[in-house]
Amino acid sequence: MNFLTVATILKPQGIRGEVKVKVFLDDAEDLKEIKQVYISGEKYAVLNVRGAGDIAYVALRGVADRNAAELLRNKDIEALREDCPPLPDGRYYIGDLTGCKVISSSGEEIGEVTSVTPARTDIFTIETPKGEVSFAAAEGVILEVNIENKTITVDKKRFKEVSV
């Protein structure tokens, strides 16, 4: 099965088992489209989602009180890829970007994506032969993303300007 991490549980919310989560989708509203999730391999039905931006409050079947919710603190919420909302053109799930080879427009391999930190301008971390390098996905840096071939093509000059 192909899972995507869609949120992380921050803490219990209230006394009825609801949890506060940090959402890794475009908006907390997108969580409403997902009917079942997995936490540490266990399946939960999603009963209710409320929130906006990257914070939501989620009620799960089987999590009836604060004590049960406390056991889920700091755990990732995963969903099957096919249950996740489709993304518009030019948008990608972080799980699809991780493992992609970063290459220059001339074909030179620079490194491999190890993580992407969501931000106003996402921060990519790649492993290179010389060590770890981070770069902002600022305008003009990424020229093409090819998920099927697992490659991200960058403008080498812009890449050098924004990488650390």
Coordinates of C-alpha atoms in Angstrom, one line a residue:
M1 CA 0.0 0.0 0.0
N2 CA 1.2 3.5 -0.8
F3 CA 0.8 5.9 2.2
L4 CA 1.2 9.6 2.5
T5 CA 1.8 11.5 5.8
V6 CA -1.1 14.0 5.9
A7 CA -0.7 15.4 9.4
T8 CA 1.0 15.1 12.8
I9 CA -0.9 14.9 16.0
L10 CA 0.2 17.8 18.3
K11 CA -1.9 17.1 21.4
P12 CA -5.4 16.2 22.7
Q13 CA -8.1 18.8 22.4
G14 CA -10.8 18.8 25.1
I15 CA -12.2 15.8 26.9
R16 CA -14.0 13.9 24.1
G17 CA -11.0 12.4 22.3
E18 CA -10.5 15.1 19.7
V19 CA -6.9 15.8 18.6
K20 CA -5.2 19.0 17.4
V21 CA -3.1 18.3 14.3
K22 CA -0.6 20.1 12.1
V23 CA -1.8 19.5 8.5
F24 CA 0.7 18.8 5.7
L25 CA -1.9 19.3 2.9
D26 CA -2.6 22.7 1.3
D27 CA -5.4 23.4 3.8
A28 CA -7.1 21.7 6.8
E29 CA -10.2 21.6 4.7
D30 CA -8.5 18.9 2.5
L31 CA -8.6 16.5 5.4
K32 CA -12.4 16.4 5.2
E33 CA -12.1 14.5 2.0
I34 CA -10.2 11.6 3.7
K35 CA -12.6 9.1 5.3
Q36 CA -10.0 6.8 6.9
V37 CA -6.5 7.3 8.2
Y38 CA -3.7 5.2 9.7
I39 CA -1.8 5.9 12.9
S40 CA 1.1 3.6 13.7
G41 CA -0.4 1.1 11.3
E42 CA -3.9 1.1 13.0
K43 CA -6.9 2.2 10.9
Y44 CA -9.2 4.9 12.2
A45 CA -12.4 6.3 10.6
V46 CA -12.4 10.1 10.5
L47 CA -15.6 11.3 12.2
N48 CA -15.1 15.1 12.0
V49 CA -12.6 17.7 10.9
R50 CA -12.7 21.4 11.7
G51 CA -10.0 24.0 11.2
A52 CA -8.3 26.1 8.6
G53 CA -4.8 26.7 7.3
D54 CA -2.4 24.1 8.7
I55 CA -4.1 23.4 12.0
A56 CA -7.2 21.2 12.4
Y57 CA -9.1 19.4 15.1
V58 CA -9.9 15.8 14.3
A59 CA -12.3 13.3 15.8
L60 CA -11.5 9.7 15.2
R61 CA -13.6 6.6 15.7
G62 CA -12.2 4.6 18.7
V63 CA -10.6 7.7 20.4
A64 CA -13.4 8.4 22.9
D65 CA -11.6 10.5 25.6
R66 CA -8.6 12.6 26.4
N67 CA -6.7 9.6 27.7
A68 CA -7.0 7.8 24.4
A69 CA -6.1 11.0 22.5
E70 CA -3.0 11.5 24.7
L71 CA -1.6 8.1 23.5
L72 CA -1.6 9.5 20.0
R73 CA 0.5 12.6 20.8
N74 CA 3.3 13.3 18.3
K75 CA 2.3 10.5 16.0
D76 CA 1.9 10.9 12.2
I77 CA -1.4 10.5 10.5
E78 CA -1.2 8.7 7.2
A79 CA -3.7 8.1 4.4
L80 CA -3.7 5.9 1.4
R81 CA -2.6 7.9 -1.7
E82 CA -5.8 7.1 -3.5
D83 CA -7.8 8.6 -0.6
C84 CA -6.0 11.9 -0.7
P85 CA -7.3 14.8 -2.7
P86 CA -5.9 15.4 -6.2
L87 CA -3.4 18.2 -6.5
P88 CA -3.6 20.9 -9.1
D89 CA -0.9 21.0 -11.9
G90 CA 2.5 22.1 -10.6
R91 CA 1.8 20.9 -7.0
Y92 CA 3.3 17.7 -5.5
Y93 CA 3.1 15.6 -2.3
I94 CA 6.3 15.8 -0.4
G95 CA 6.5 12.0 -0.5
D96 CA 6.7 12.2 -4.3
L97 CA 9.6 14.6 -4.1
T98 CA 11.7 12.7 -1.6
G99 CA 14.1 10.4 -3.4
C100 CA 14.1 12.5 -6.6
K101 CA 17.5 13.1 -8.3
V102 CA 18.3 16.8 -8.6
I103 CA 20.0 17.5 -11.9
S104 CA 21.1 20.7 -13.7
S105 CA 19.6 21.7 -17.0
S106 CA 22.9 20.5 -18.6
G107 CA 22.3 17.0 -17.1
E108 CA 24.8 17.1 -14.3
E109 CA 23.6 15.2 -11.2
I110 CA 23.7 17.4 -8.1
G111 CA 22.2 15.2 -5.5
E112 CA 19.1 13.4 -4.1
V113 CA 16.2 15.0 -2.2
T114 CA 16.1 13.7 1.4
S115 CA 13.4 16.1 2.7
V116 CA 11.2 19.1 1.9
T117 CA 10.2 21.6 4.6
P118 CA 6.9 23.3 3.7
A119 CA 7.2 27.1 4.0
R120 CA 6.1 30.1 2.0
T121 CA 9.0 29.1 -0.3
D122 CA 9.6 25.3 0.3
I123 CA 13.1 24.3 1.5
F124 CA 14.6 21.3 -0.2
T125 CA 17.4 19.3 1.5
I126 CA 19.5 17.2 -0.7
E127 CA 22.4 14.8 -0.2
T128 CA 25.3 15.5 -2.4
P129 CA 28.8 13.9 -2.8
K130 CA 30.1 16.8 -0.7
G131 CA 27.4 16.5 2.0
E132 CA 24.0 18.0 2.8
V133 CA 22.8 21.1 0.9
S134 CA 19.6 23.0 1.3
F135 CA 18.0 25.3 -1.2
A136 CA 14.8 27.4 -1.4
A137 CA 12.4 26.7 -4.2
A138 CA 12.5 30.3 -5.2
E139 CA 11.4 31.6 -8.5
G140 CA 13.5 30.3 -11.4
V141 CA 15.3 27.6 -9.4
I142 CA 13.3 24.6 -10.3
L143 CA 12.7 24.3 -14.0
E144 CA 10.9 20.9 -14.1
V145 CA 9.6 18.2 -11.8
N146 CA 9.2 14.7 -13.3
I147 CA 7.7 12.4 -10.7
E148 CA 7.6 9.4 -13.1
N149 CA 11.4 9.6 -13.7
K150 CA 12.0 10.8 -10.1
T151 CA 14.0 13.9 -11.3
I152 CA 14.0 17.6 -10.5
T153 CA 15.7 19.8 -13.0
V154 CA 17.2 23.1 -11.6
D155 CA 18.8 26.1 -13.1
K156 CA 22.4 25.7 -11.9
K157 CA 23.1 29.4 -11.6
R158 CA 19.9 30.1 -9.6
F159 CA 20.5 26.9 -7.5
K160 CA 24.0 28.2 -6.5
E161 CA 22.5 31.6 -5.6
V162 CA 20.0 30.1 -3.1
S163 CA 21.7 27.0 -1.8
V164 CA 23.5 26.7 1.5

